Coordinates of C-alpha atoms in Angstrom, one line a residue:
S158 CA -18.1 9.1 16.4
R159 CA -19.4 11.2 13.9
I160 CA -17.1 13.4 11.5
E161 CA -19.2 16.6 10.1
S162 CA -18.8 18.8 7.3
S163 CA -21.1 21.3 6.9
R164 CA -23.0 19.2 4.0
Q165 CA -22.5 16.2 4.7
H166 CA -22.0 13.3 7.4
I167 CA -19.7 10.8 7.0
F168 CA -19.2 8.4 10.2
R169 CA -22.3 8.3 12.6
G170 CA -22.3 6.0 16.0
T171 CA -20.7 2.5 15.4
G172 CA -19.0 3.3 11.9
L173 CA -22.2 2.8 9.9
V174 CA -22.2 5.5 6.8
A175 CA -25.1 8.0 6.2
L176 CA -24.8 8.7 3.1
Q177 CA -28.0 11.4 3.4
F178 CA -28.4 14.3 5.1
T179 CA -30.3 13.8 8.5
G180 CA -31.2 17.5 9.4
G181 CA -29.3 19.6 12.0
S182 CA -28.9 23.7 11.3
D183 CA -28.5 22.7 7.4
P184 CA -31.7 21.4 6.1
E185 CA -30.3 22.1 2.3
G186 CA -27.3 19.5 3.0
E187 CA -26.4 17.7 0.0
D188 CA -26.3 13.4 0.2
C189 CA -22.8 12.1 0.3
R190 CA -21.8 11.5 -3.2
N191 CA -18.3 10.1 -2.8
T192 CA -17.1 7.5 -0.6
H193 CA -14.6 4.9 -0.3
V194 CA -15.0 1.4 0.0
S195 CA -12.7 1.1 3.1
W196 CA -15.5 2.9 4.6
W197 CA -17.3 -0.6 5.0
G198 CA -14.1 -2.7 6.3
V199 CA -12.8 -3.5 2.8
F200 CA -8.8 -3.3 1.9
P201 CA -6.9 -5.0 -0.5
S202 CA -5.8 -8.7 1.1
G203 CA -6.0 -12.1 0.4
D204 CA -9.3 -12.3 1.7
V205 CA -12.7 -13.2 -0.6
Q206 CA -14.5 -9.7 0.1
T207 CA -17.8 -10.1 -2.4
A208 CA -19.8 -9.7 0.2
A209 CA -18.7 -6.6 1.9
I210 CA -18.1 -5.0 -1.6
Q211 CA -21.7 -5.4 -2.0
R212 CA -22.7 -3.6 0.8
A213 CA -20.4 -0.9 -0.1
L214 CA -22.3 -0.4 -3.4
N215 CA -25.9 -1.5 -1.9
A216 CA -25.5 1.7 0.4
Y217 CA -26.5 3.9 -3.0
S218 CA -29.3 2.1 -3.7
T219 CA -31.3 4.1 -1.7
Q220 CA -29.8 7.8 -2.7
G221 CA -31.3 8.2 -6.3
R222 CA -28.8 9.8 -7.3
E223 CA -25.1 10.0 -8.6
G224 CA -22.0 9.1 -6.5
I225 CA -18.3 7.4 -6.5
I226 CA -17.2 4.7 -4.7
D227 CA -13.3 4.6 -4.9
F228 CA -10.5 1.6 -4.5
D229 CA -7.1 1.5 -3.5
N230 CA -4.3 0.2 -4.9
G231 CA -4.0 -3.4 -4.4
S232 CA -6.1 -6.5 -5.4
Y233 CA -10.0 -7.2 -4.3
R234 CA -10.9 -11.1 -4.8
I235 CA -14.5 -11.5 -5.5
D236 CA -16.3 -14.9 -6.3
G237 CA -19.7 -13.7 -6.8
K238 CA -21.3 -10.8 -9.1
L239 CA -20.9 -7.5 -7.9
T240 CA -24.1 -5.5 -9.1
I241 CA -23.6 -1.8 -9.6
P242 CA -26.8 0.6 -8.7
R243 CA -28.0 3.1 -11.2
G244 CA -25.2 6.5 -11.9
V245 CA -22.5 4.9 -9.4
H246 CA -19.2 4.8 -10.7
L247 CA -16.6 2.4 -9.5
R248 CA -13.6 4.0 -9.4
G249 CA -9.9 2.1 -9.4
C250 CA -6.6 3.8 -9.6
G251 CA -5.9 2.3 -12.7
T252 CA -5.3 -0.8 -14.7
R253 CA -2.1 -2.7 -13.1
R254 CA -3.3 -0.9 -9.7
T255 CA -6.6 -2.0 -8.7
I256 CA -7.1 -5.6 -9.6
F257 CA -10.3 -7.9 -9.0
D258 CA -8.9 -11.6 -8.9
L259 CA -11.9 -13.8 -9.3
V260 CA -12.2 -17.0 -7.7
G261 CA -13.9 -19.5 -9.3
Q262 CA -15.4 -20.0 -12.7
G263 CA -19.2 -19.0 -14.4
Y264 CA -20.2 -16.3 -13.3
T265 CA -20.7 -12.3 -14.3
A266 CA -18.2 -10.6 -12.4
M267 CA -20.0 -6.8 -12.7
E268 CA -23.7 -5.7 -13.6
A269 CA -25.1 -2.7 -13.9
A270 CA -28.3 -2.4 -12.2
G271 CA -29.5 0.6 -14.1
D272 CA -28.3 3.5 -16.7
A273 CA -25.1 6.0 -15.8
V274 CA -23.2 3.4 -14.1
K275 CA -19.6 3.7 -14.9
I276 CA -16.9 1.2 -14.2
T277 CA -13.4 2.6 -14.6
G278 CA -9.4 2.0 -13.7
I279 CA -9.3 -1.6 -12.9
Q280 CA -8.1 -4.5 -13.9
F281 CA -9.3 -8.3 -14.1
E282 CA -7.0 -11.5 -13.0
Q283 CA -8.3 -15.1 -12.9
T284 CA -6.8 -17.5 -10.3
A285 CA -3.6 -18.9 -11.0
G286 CA -3.6 -22.0 -13.4
M287 CA -7.6 -21.2 -14.8
E288 CA -6.8 -17.2 -16.5
S289 CA -7.1 -19.4 -20.5
S290 CA -10.6 -21.0 -19.2
R291 CA -12.3 -18.5 -18.0
T292 CA -16.4 -18.7 -18.3
G293 CA -18.7 -15.9 -18.1
I294 CA -18.9 -12.0 -18.4
L295 CA -16.7 -9.8 -16.6
I296 CA -18.4 -6.5 -17.2
D297 CA -22.6 -6.7 -18.7
L298 CA -24.1 -3.4 -19.1
L299 CA -27.0 -5.6 -19.9
D300 CA -30.0 -3.1 -21.7
W301 CA -28.8 0.5 -19.5
N302 CA -28.0 3.7 -21.1
G303 CA -25.6 6.0 -20.9
C304 CA -23.0 3.7 -19.2
V305 CA -19.2 4.5 -19.5
V306 CA -16.5 1.6 -19.0
D307 CA -13.4 3.2 -19.4
D308 CA -9.2 2.1 -18.9
I309 CA -10.2 -1.4 -18.2
C310 CA -7.9 -4.9 -18.5
L311 CA -9.7 -8.1 -19.4
W312 CA -7.8 -11.1 -18.1
G313 CA -8.0 -14.2 -20.2
T314 CA -11.7 -14.4 -20.8
H315 CA -14.0 -15.2 -24.1
I316 CA -16.6 -12.2 -23.2
G317 CA -15.2 -9.4 -21.4
I318 CA -17.8 -6.9 -21.7
K319 CA -21.3 -7.0 -22.9
S320 CA -23.8 -4.3 -23.7
S321 CA -27.2 -4.3 -25.7
G322 CA -28.1 -0.6 -23.9
N323 CA -27.6 2.6 -26.2
D324 CA -25.2 5.5 -25.9
C325 CA -22.8 3.3 -23.8
R326 CA -18.8 4.6 -24.3
I327 CA -16.9 1.6 -24.1
T328 CA -13.0 3.1 -24.1
R329 CA -9.5 1.9 -23.7
I330 CA -10.2 -1.7 -22.9
A331 CA -7.1 -4.3 -23.2
G332 CA -8.7 -7.4 -23.8
R333 CA -11.5 -8.8 -25.5
Y334 CA -15.0 -7.6 -25.7
D335 CA -18.7 -8.0 -27.3

């Protein structure tokens, strides 16, 4: 089924999310800017959800405009890099509320794929027993500009946040960063 508002389509058919206006009686409709990771079947659980979270993030890569993807309270397990498209705000509910539990070692947890990426309100944790030996960067902003990282708790790592870009704002961080 499809839920409609006067400006955007949220669900269509079998639950695929349409992030772009598809016509109808209001050709001036806006693209969907705010989504929720649960629309892609991602909920806090003990399961590794890297691929499903990446599918949700990838939905913004064709939009060419900013957007927000919200995460609930709880723990999301990942075992590889999440690439955040240009202009996307990955928004958790706050440190000690939205947790990314990292399974394994040696990978970058989150990487900006363009300017104006924003990551807020999350905490990183490491697989039990490996907290002090984490290798890999938690958030890498690369050479992009205008990125924001705020209200983040970094967990037992050598390099928490790395940025080579200009005008990036990194605030309210608990942990180590370069």
